[in-house]
Structures are given as structure tokens and as C-alpha cells.
XYZ file of C-alpha atoms in Angstrom:
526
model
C -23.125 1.298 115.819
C -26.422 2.524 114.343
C -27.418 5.350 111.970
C -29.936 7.455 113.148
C -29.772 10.148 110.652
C -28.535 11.539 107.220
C -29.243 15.528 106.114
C -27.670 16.813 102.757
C -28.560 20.406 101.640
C -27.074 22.273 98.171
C -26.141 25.501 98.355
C -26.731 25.879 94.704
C -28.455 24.975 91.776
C -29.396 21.491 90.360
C -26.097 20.145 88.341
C -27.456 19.941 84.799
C -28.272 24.064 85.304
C -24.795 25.200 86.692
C -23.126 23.330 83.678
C -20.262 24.639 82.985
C -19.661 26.624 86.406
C -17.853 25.740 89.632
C -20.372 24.519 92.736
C -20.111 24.744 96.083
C -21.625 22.070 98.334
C -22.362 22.530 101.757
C -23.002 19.044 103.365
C -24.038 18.513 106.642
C -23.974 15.204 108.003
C -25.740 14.388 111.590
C -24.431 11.208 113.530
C -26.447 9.633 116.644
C -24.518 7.348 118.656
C -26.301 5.690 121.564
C -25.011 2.931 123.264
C -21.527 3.673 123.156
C -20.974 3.170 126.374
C -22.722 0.573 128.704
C -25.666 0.560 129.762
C -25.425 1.473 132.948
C -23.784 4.178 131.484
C -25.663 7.871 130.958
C -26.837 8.221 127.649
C -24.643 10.317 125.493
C -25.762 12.099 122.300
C -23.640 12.936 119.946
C -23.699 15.742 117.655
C -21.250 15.936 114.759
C -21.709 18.301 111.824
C -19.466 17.944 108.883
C -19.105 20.795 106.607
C -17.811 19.292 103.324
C -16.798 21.814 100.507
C -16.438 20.424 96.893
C -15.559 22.065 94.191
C -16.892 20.255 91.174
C -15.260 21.459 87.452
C -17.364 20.509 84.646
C -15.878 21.444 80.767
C -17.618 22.326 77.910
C -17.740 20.250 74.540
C -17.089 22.111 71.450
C -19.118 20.868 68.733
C -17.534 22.831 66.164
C -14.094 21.604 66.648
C -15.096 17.920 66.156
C -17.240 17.909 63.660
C -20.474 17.532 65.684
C -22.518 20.133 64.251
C -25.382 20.212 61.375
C -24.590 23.922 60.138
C -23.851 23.710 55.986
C -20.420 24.784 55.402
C -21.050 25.493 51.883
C -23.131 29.210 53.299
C -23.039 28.439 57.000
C -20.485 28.520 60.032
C -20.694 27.139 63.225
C -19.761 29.084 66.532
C -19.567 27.317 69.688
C -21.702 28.202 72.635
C -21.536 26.889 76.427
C -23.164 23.334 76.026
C -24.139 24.254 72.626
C -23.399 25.883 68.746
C -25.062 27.965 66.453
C -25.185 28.299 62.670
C -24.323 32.080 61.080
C -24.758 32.527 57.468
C -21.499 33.595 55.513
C -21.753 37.434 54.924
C -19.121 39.276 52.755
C -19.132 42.908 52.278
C -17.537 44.290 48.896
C -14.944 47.633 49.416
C -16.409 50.392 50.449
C -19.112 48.398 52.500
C -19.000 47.523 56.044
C -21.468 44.028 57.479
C -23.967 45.292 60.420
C -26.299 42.594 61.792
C -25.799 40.369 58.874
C -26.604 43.462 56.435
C -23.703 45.391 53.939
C -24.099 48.938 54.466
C -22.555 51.808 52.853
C -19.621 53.453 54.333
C -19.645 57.556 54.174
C -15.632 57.874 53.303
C -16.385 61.481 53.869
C -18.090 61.619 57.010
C -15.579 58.793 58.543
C -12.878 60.892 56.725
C -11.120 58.340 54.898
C -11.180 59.740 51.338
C -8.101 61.447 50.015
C -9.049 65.065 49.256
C -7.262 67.926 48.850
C -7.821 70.606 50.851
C -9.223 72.969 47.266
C -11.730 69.933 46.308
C -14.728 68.797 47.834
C -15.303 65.277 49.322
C -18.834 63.876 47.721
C -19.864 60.003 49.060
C -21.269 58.296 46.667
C -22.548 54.635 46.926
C -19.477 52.008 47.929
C -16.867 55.199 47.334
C -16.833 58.594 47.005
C -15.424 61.356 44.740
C -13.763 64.708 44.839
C -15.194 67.824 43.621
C -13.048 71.188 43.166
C -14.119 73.960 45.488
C -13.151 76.562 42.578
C -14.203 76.363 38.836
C -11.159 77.201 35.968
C -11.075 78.975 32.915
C -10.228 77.338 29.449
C -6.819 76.755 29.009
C -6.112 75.811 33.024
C -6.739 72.865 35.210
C -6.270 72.535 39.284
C -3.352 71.534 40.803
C -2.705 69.516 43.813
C -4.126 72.725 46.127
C -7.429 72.858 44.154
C -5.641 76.141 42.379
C -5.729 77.291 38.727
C -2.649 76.396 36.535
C -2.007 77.077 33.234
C -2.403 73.770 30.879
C 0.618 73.524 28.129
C -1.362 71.516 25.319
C 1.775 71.550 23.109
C 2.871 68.626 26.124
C -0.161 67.062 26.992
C -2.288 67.696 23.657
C -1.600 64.831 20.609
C -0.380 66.582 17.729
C -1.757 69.797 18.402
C -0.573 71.451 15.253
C -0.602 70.063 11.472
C 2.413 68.561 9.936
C 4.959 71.240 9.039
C 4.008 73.669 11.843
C 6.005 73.896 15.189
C 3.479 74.238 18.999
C 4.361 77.692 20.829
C 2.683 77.523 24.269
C 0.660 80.473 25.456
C -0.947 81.413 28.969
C -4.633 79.751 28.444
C -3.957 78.136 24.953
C -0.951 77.696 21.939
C 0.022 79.179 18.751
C 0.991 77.449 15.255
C 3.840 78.275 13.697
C 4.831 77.342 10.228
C 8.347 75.859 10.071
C 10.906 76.788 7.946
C 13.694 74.721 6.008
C 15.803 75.161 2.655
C 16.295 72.150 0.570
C 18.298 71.365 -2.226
C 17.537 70.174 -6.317
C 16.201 66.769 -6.521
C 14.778 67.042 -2.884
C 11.970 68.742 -0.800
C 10.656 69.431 2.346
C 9.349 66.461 4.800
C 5.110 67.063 5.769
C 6.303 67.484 8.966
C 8.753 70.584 7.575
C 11.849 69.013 9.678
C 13.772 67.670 7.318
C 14.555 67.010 3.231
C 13.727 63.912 2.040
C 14.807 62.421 -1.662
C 12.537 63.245 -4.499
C 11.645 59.676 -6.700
C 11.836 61.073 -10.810
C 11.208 57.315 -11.399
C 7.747 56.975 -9.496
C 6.720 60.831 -10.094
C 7.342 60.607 -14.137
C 9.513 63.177 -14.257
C 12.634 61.563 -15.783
C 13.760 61.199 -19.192
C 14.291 57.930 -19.712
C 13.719 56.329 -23.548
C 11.802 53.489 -24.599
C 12.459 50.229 -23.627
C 15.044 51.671 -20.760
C 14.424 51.400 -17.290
C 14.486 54.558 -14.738
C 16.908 53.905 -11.498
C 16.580 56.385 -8.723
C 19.173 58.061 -7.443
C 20.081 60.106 -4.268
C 18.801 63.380 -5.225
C 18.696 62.462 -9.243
C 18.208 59.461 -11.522
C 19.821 56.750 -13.565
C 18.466 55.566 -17.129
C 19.451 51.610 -18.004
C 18.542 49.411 -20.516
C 16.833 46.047 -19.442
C 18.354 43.281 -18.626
C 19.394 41.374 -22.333
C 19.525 44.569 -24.289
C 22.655 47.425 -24.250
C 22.499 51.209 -25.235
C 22.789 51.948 -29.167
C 24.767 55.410 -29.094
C 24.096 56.248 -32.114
C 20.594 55.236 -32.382
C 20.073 56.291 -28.914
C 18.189 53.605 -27.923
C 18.630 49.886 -26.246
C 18.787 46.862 -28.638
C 18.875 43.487 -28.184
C 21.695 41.804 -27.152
C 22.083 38.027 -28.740
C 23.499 36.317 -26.401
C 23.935 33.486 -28.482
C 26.243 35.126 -30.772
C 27.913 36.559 -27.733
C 28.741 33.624 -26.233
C 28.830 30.876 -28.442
C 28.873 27.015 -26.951
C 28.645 28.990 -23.686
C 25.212 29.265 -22.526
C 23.421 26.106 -23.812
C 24.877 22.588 -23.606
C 22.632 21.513 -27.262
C 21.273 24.438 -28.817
C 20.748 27.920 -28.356
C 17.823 30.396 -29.452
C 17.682 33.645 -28.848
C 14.880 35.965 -27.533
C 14.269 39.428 -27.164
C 16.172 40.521 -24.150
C 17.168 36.834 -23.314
C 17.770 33.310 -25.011
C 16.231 30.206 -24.455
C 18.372 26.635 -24.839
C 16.625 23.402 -25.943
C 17.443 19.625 -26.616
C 17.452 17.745 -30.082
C 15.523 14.221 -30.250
C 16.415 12.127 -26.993
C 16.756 14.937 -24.497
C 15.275 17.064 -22.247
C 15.981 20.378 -21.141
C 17.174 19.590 -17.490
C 15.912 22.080 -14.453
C 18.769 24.356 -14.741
C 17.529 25.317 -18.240
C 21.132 24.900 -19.435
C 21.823 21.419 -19.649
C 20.225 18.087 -21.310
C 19.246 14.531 -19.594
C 18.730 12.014 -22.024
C 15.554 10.747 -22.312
C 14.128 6.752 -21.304
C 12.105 6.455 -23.922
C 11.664 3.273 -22.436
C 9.175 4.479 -19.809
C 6.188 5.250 -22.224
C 6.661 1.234 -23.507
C 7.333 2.565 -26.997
C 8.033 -1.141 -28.251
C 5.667 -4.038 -28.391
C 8.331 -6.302 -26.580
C 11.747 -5.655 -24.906
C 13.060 -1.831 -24.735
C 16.490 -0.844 -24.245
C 17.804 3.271 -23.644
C 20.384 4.250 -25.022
C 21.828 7.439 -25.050
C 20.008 9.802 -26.616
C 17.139 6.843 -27.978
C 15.937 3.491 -27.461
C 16.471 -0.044 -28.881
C 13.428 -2.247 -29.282
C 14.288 -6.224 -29.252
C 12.308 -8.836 -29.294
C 11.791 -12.243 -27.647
C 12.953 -15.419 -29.129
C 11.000 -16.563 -31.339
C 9.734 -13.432 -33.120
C 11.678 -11.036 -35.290
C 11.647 -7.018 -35.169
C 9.067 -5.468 -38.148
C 10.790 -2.739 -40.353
C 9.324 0.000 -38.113
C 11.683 -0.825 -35.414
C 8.956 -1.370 -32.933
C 6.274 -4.184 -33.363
C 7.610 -7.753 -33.149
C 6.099 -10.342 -35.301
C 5.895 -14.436 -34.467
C 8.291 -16.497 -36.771
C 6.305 -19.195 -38.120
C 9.218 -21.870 -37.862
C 7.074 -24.722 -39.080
C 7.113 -22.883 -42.897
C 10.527 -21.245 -42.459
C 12.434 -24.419 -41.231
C 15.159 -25.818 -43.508
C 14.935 -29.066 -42.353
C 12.090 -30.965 -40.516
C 11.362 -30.319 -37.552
C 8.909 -32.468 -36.278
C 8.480 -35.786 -37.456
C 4.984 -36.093 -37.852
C 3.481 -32.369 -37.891
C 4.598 -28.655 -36.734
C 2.087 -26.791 -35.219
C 3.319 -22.948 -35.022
C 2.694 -21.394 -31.624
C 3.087 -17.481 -30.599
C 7.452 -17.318 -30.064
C 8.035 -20.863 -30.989
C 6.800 -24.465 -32.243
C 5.400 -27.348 -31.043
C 5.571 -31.088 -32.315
C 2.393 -33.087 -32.477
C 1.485 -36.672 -33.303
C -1.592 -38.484 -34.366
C -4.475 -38.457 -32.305
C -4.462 -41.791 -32.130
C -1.496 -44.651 -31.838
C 1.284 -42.314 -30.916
C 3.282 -40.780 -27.839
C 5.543 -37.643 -28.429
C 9.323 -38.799 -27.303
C 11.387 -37.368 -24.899
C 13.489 -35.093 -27.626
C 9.436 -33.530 -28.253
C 10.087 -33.345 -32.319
C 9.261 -37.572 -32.813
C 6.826 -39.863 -32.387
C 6.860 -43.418 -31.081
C 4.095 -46.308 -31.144
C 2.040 -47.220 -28.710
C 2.182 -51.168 -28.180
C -1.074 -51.193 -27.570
C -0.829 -55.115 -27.089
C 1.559 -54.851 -24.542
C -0.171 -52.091 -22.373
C -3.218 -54.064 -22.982
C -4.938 -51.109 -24.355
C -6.841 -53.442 -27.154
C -10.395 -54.637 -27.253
C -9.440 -57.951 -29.112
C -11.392 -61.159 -27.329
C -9.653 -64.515 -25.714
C -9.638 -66.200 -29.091
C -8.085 -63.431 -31.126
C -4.437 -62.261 -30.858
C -3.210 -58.588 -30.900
C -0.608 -57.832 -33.506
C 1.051 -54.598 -32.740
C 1.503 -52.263 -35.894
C 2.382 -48.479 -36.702
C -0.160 -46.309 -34.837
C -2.501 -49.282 -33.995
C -3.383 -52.856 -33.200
C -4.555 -55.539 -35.050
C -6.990 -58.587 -33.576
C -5.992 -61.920 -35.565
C -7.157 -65.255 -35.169
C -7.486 -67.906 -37.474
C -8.753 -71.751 -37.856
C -7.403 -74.954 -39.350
C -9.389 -76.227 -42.485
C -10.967 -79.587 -42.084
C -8.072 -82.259 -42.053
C -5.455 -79.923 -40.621
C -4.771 -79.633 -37.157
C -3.674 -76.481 -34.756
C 0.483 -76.681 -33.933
C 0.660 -73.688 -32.438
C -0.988 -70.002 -32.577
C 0.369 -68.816 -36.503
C 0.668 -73.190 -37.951
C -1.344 -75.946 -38.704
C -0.406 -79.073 -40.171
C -2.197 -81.501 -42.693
C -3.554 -84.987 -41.150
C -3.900 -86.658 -44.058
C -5.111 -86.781 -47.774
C -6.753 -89.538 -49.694
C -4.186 -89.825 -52.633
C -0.963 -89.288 -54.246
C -2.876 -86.160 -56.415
C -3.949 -84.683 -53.096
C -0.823 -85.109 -51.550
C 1.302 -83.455 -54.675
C -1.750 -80.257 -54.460
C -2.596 -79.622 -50.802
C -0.194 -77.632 -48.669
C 1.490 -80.003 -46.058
C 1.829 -76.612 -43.882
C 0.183 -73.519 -43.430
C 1.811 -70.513 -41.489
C 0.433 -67.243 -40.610
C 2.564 -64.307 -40.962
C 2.345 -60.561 -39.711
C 4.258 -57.555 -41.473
C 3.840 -53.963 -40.767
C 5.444 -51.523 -43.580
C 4.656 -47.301 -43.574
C 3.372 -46.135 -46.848
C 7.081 -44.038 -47.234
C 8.487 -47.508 -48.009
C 11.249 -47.312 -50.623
C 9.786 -49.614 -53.918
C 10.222 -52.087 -54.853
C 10.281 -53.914 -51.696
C 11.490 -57.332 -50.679
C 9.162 -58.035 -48.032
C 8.969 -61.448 -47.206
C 11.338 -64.313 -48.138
C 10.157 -68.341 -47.708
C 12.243 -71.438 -48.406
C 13.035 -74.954 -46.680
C 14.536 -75.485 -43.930
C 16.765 -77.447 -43.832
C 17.733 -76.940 -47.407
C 19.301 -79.950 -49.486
C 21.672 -80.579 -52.501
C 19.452 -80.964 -55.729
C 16.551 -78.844 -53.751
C 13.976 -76.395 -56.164
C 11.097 -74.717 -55.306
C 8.180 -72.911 -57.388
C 6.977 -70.135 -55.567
C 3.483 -68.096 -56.883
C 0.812 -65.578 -55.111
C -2.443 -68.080 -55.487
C -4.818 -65.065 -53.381
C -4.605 -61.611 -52.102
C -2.669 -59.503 -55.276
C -5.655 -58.627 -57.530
C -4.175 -54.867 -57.623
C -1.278 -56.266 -58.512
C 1.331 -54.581 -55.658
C 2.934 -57.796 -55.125
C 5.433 -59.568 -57.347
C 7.397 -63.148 -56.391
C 11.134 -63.514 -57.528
C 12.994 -66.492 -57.360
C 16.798 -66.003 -55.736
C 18.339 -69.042 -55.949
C 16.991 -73.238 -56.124
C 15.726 -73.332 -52.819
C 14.916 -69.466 -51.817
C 12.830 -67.181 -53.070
C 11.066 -63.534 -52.245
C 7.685 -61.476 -52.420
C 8.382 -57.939 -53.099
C 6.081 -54.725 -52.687
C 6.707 -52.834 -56.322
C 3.910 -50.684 -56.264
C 3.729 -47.510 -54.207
C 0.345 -47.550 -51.660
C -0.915 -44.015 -51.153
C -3.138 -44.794 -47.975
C -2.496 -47.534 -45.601
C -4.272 -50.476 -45.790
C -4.671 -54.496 -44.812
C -3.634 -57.369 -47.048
C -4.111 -60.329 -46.447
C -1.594 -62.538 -49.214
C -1.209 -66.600 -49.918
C 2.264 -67.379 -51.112
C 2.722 -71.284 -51.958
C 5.767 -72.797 -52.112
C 6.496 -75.984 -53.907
C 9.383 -78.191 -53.419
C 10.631 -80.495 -56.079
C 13.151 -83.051 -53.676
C 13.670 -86.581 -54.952
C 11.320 -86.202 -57.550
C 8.360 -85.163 -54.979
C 6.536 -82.024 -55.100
C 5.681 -81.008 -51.707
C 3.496 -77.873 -50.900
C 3.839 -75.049 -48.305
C 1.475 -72.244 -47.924
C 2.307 -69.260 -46.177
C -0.626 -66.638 -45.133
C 0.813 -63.494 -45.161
C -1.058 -60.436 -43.230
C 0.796 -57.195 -44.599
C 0.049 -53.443 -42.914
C 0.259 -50.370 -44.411
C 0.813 -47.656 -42.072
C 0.828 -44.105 -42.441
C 3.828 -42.481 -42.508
C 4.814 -40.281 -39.827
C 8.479 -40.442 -39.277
């Protein structure tokens, strides 16, 4: 089978130009067969024509619907259009306009007829509305009705106040009358401005009463009332008002303290203490207290204050300033054992600067021991002697042909004959004794004898150095003791430094003993 020829014809227009519309199509289609048969068969032509009718539908888009438009909705619309839109400017007409081609043009109400008219007035367009004229001109005193005719106007309705106040409106045809109206009233009353009725007359605020002096003027319904003020009462013979004591009156009454009375009133106050409370009747005591009337402690009490003061201070005759007790000059007794030192309220205990610690009870002193704290400045060779309020650095050497037994003895070698022997001390000891210048005389301070003591023993005892004042004094007790004694008072402390020999007659020997006594005098602070 073989083509031999194609022919296509279109009734109509091109497609993009009949958008929108239905087309026809007329096709015609030619079809050559040869060789169908065989060939030794005639040769057959075919002619076939096809008529084919379509019917094509193509829709429109609407660009306005979806959005696909570029008109500015702020002024603009869109409107569709067969395979396109438009853009129309927003136009709105105010009332009594109508739009024409995008324009606002006047509408004649009275040519359209759409004004409301009566049938006696005259319809007159004006620009956006119109207006109503009457056909017939009325006198003064009438107006048009509804049917453009002339009525008569009643101005005592329609006209404010159309007469003055005691006058009554009388309508006429045209116009009104005034007419003056008429009312009867009794004493002590008159006519209202507006004539209708009869009002009270005030004697009180016109000044036409009688009242005295000093009374007051009460109006009345149609008369008046004359009172006396409030605090005073009508004198009938007099004929006057007078005051009225109200203390007298009512005595213990009013006032809670005192009363005073005041023209037309009284008037209650408080004595010393009190004040008038807010009710002007009664009294509240006073805290005096709060204005710190006393220079220490305040108490209220009814009607005053108490001033006290702290311990340690004592209340001035003026009942308000405390003064500091000096209890170092008032004491009795002593109250500190070395010195009182008066502080503001009380006392305090001191001791010397130097030496002393203030005990625990805070009225005595007690010695430093220096030697045992270590608190001294004596050297390796020296030894520290504890004394009242002090130290003490001792040392000492043997003389030549005495040696060293122990820190406070030495002890003779030897000696060259019996003289020497009876003369020189076998021993010499070193003794320390500490006294306070208070020290009840005279004194035994210091006793020496041997040791051990023996039948038929005597001794000789003497001061050989150290008394040139003469404070010291030897006395012999018995054969083999005897005692140094302090029998002068010393004023001011002080360091001796005494020899005390000793002799002891034994067996018919003398023996010697020296004994180096160091004796402090402290100050006395106990």
C-alpha cells in the first residue's frame, strides 16, 4: 500500500484568532491505491473523500480571578476580557451625583422628578440636591402648610417666652396679645415674676424684721422668728440675750479638768501633765518623756515624769541632770589597793606602771616575778632576786682565801694563825629580804644562830657595815640566837646592803660567821 496523496483545507480562521470560539474543520483526505489487485489486473483508482467535522472548544483564562493581573488594587480594578483584562480606576460618586464615563455628574432631582415637593412649592436643583421654593408668598403672622397655603402661625406655641414674666400669651389671627395676670396674695407673701403663684417673703434677708442685738432672725412661713445665739438666752426684763455660763450651769459636767467660760460658749483645759484630748472635753496625760526632758533615764507617770539615773551617778537637786559619783573620794573603805582612778558611772583600779598585774577581783595588785617569766636583763654571772614591783641582779665573789660552796656561801681555806682564825669569818652567806615601806616598826627581820646549837653555846652578834643611818638595831634572844630588827620607819624604798657577824664562844673558842644581808624596800601598794 502506497500514499499518493494528502489535501487538508480549514474552513476557518487560523487557531490562535478564533480563540475562544468553536471551529469547524472540513478535511478532505484523497487515497490512491494502485496495485491492489494483480497485475494483470485493470488498474483501479480509487477515490475516497473523507469529510471530517471537529468541533474544537477552547476556554478562556480569567486573570482576575487568580491573581494574574498587574492592575493596583489600592485605585484600580481588574475586569476580565476574552484572552485578556483591563485595569478601571475606582470612581465613587457622592449623593446626589451619578458616574458617566468615569466622570460624577450632577443629577437634576427636578427634571428626573425625584425631589419631594409639594404641589404649592417650587422644585429648584441646585448642585448635588435641590430645594423647594413656595409658589405663593405669606403675610406676617402665617407660614405654608403642607399644600403651599397660608396658615395662621400661633407664636404663643411655637414662640419662646413670647410675653414677660407675669403676663399670660392670647393668640390672635396674624400675631398675639399680652395680658397681665392677676393673683391675690396674702401678709408675709407676694406675687411670683411669673404672676402664677405666691411665694414666701424672707424678713430675715430683706431687713425688715425686728430682731434685737445680738439675736438671730429665723424665717418663717409667711413671718419670722427672733432667737438668741447659740450660748446666750433671752433676758425678759432687759429684753435682750445674755450670756449663758455654762460652767456654772453645769458644773463637773462639761470639762473633765477645768472649765472656762466664754461669751456664748466655754472652753475646757488641762492642768500641768495633760492635754486637752480631740474631743475638747477630756485630758490625755502627757509623756513628757518624748522631748528627753532628763539627762539620763525618763520614766511617765501619770500626769509627770520621773528622771533616774544610771548607776554610778546620782540625780542633781533639779530633778533632771545626773552627776558622776566620784567613788574613789566618797568610798568608806579602800577600794583599790594601789590607786582609784574615777571614771564617768564608776571606778577603775590601777597599779604601777611598772612591776605589777591587776588580779582577777580588778581592786589588787600582784608582782610580777620577773625572774621567773624571764623578763630581766641580768647577765649569766648575776642572779635575779625577785622583789615587790621589780627584780634585782646579784652576784657576788669570794675574797682571796675563801672558796665558792654554792651561789649565796663561801667558805674560808685557811688563815695563818690562831689571831686570824679567832677574827676572820669561817663563813660568809648572802642573804635576800624584800620588806614594803608600810612595814609595822620595829621589825625583826632577820634572825642568825648555830646550827646545830650546843649546851654551854654563846654568841656575840654586831652590824660591822651597812647601818650608818642607823635603821638597824641587833638584839640578843637567848645564848645561842639572836635578831636584826628594822626600828626606823623608811619613807621611800631603797637597797641595803648589811654585814651581821656572829661570834660563837664554844669550848672556849671564838668562831666567826658573817652573814651579808641584801634588804629591799618596796613601795607600798597593798
Amino acid at each position: 500500500m502506497v500514499w499518493n496523496s494528502i489535501e487538508l483545507r480549514c474552513n476557518c480562521c487560523p487557531i490562535d484568532c478564533c480563540w475562544g470560539r468553536r471551529v469547524r474543520a472540513h478535511i478532505t483526505l484523497f487515497f490512491f491505491f494502485h496495485d491492489i489487485f494483480p497485475h494483470n489486473s485493470p488498474s483501479l483508482s480509487l477515490s475516497l473523500s473523507l469529510s471530517l467535522s471537529l468541533s474544537l472548544s477552547l476556554s478562556d483564562i480569567n486573570e482576575c480571578l487568580l491573581s494574574m493581573h498587574t492592575c493596583h488594587l489600592s485605585n484600580e480594578r481588574c475586569v476580565n476580557t476574552l484572552g485578556h483584562f483591563t485595569c478601571e480606576k475606582y470612581v465613587t460618586c457622592p449623593a446626589g451625583y451619578q458616574l458617566r464615563s468615569n466622570m460624577c455628574e450632577d443629577i437634576n432631582e427636578c427634571t428626573l422628578g425625584n425631589h419631594n415637593c409639594g404641589a404649592g412649592f417650587e422644585c429648584i436643583n441646585t448642585v448635588g440636591s435641590f430645594s423647594c421654593r413656595a409658589r405663593l408668598r405669606c403675610p406676617g403672622g402665617f407660614t405654608h402648610d403642607t399644600r403651599g397655603q397660608c396658615v395662621d402661625i400661633d407664636e404663643c406655641r411655637t414662640v419662646s417666652q413670647p410675653c414677660s414674666s407675669g403676663f399670660n400669651c392670647v393668640n390672635t389671627i396674624g400675631s398675639y396679645t399680652c395680658q397681665r395676670k392677676i393673683i391675690l396674695c396674702g401678709r408675709g407673701y407676694h406675687a411670683s415674676p411669673d404672676g402664677t403663684r405666691c411665694i414666701d417673703i424672707d424678713e430675715c434677708q430683706t431687713g425688715v424684721h425686728r430682731c434685737g442685738e445680738g439675736q438671730l432672725c429665723n424665717n418663717l412661713p409667711g413671718t419670722y422668728r427672733c432667737d438668741c445665739k447659740a450660748g446666750y438666752q433671752y433676758d425678759m426684763f432687759r429684753r435682750m440675750c445674755v450670756d449663758v455660763n455654762e460652767c456654772w450651769r453645769y458644773p463637773g459636767r462639761l470639762c473633765a479638768q477645768t472649765c472656762e467660760n466664754t461669751p456664748g460658749s466655754y472652753h475646757c483645759s488641762c492642768t500641768s501633765g495633760f492635754s486637752l484630748s480631740s474631743d475638747g472635753k477630756n485630758c490625755e496625760d502627757v509623756n513628757e518623756c518624748l522631748n528627753n526632758p532628763c539627762s539620763q533615764e525618763c520614766a511617765n507617770v501619770y500626769g509627770s515624769f520621773q528622771c533616774y539615773c544610771k548607776q554610778g551617778y546620782y540625780l542633781r537637786e533639779d530633778g533632771l541632770t545626773c552627776e558622776d559619783i566620784d567613788e574613789c573620794s566618797q568610798s568608806v573603805g579602800h577600794l583599790c589597793a594601789f590607786k582609784c582612778v574615777n571614771v564617768p558611772g564608776s571606778y577603775q583600779c590601777s597599779c604601777p606602771e611598772h612591776g605589777y598585774s591587776m588580779s582577777p577581783n580588778g581592786r589588787s595588785c600582784k608582782d610580777i616575778d620577773e625572774c621567773a617569766l624571764g623578763a630581766h636583763n641580768c647577765t649569766i654571772e648575776e642572779t635575779c632576786y625577785n622583789i615587790q614591783g621589780g627584780f634585782r641582779c646579784l652576784s657576788f665573789s669570794c675574797p682571796p682565801n675563801y672558796r665558792r660552796l654554792s651561789d649565796t656561801r663561801c667558805e674560808r681555806i685557811s688563815c695563818a694563825n690562831f689571831v686570824e682564825c679567832q677574827n676572820t669569818p669561817v663563813r660568809i652567806t648572802y642573804y635576800q629580804l624584800s620588806f614594803q615601806t608600810n612595814i609595822i616598826i620595829p621589825a625583826q627581820i632577820f634572825r642568825i644562830g648555830p646550827s646545830p646549837a650546843y649546851s654551854g653555846d654563846n654568841i656575840i652578834i654586831s652590824i660591822i657595815r651597812g647601818n650608818e643611818e642607823g635603821y638597824f638595831s641587833t638584839r640578843k634572844l637567848n645564848a645561842y640566837t639572836g635578831a636584826i630588827y628594822l626600828h626606823r620607819q623608811v619613807q621611800q624604798y631603797r637597797d641595803f646592803l648589811v654585814d651581821v657577824e656572829m661570834k660563837l664562844w664554844r669550848q672556849g673558842t671564838f668562831t666567826t660567821f658573817l652573814a651579808r644581808i641584801y634588804v629591799f624596800i618596796t613601795p607600798n601598794i597593798l
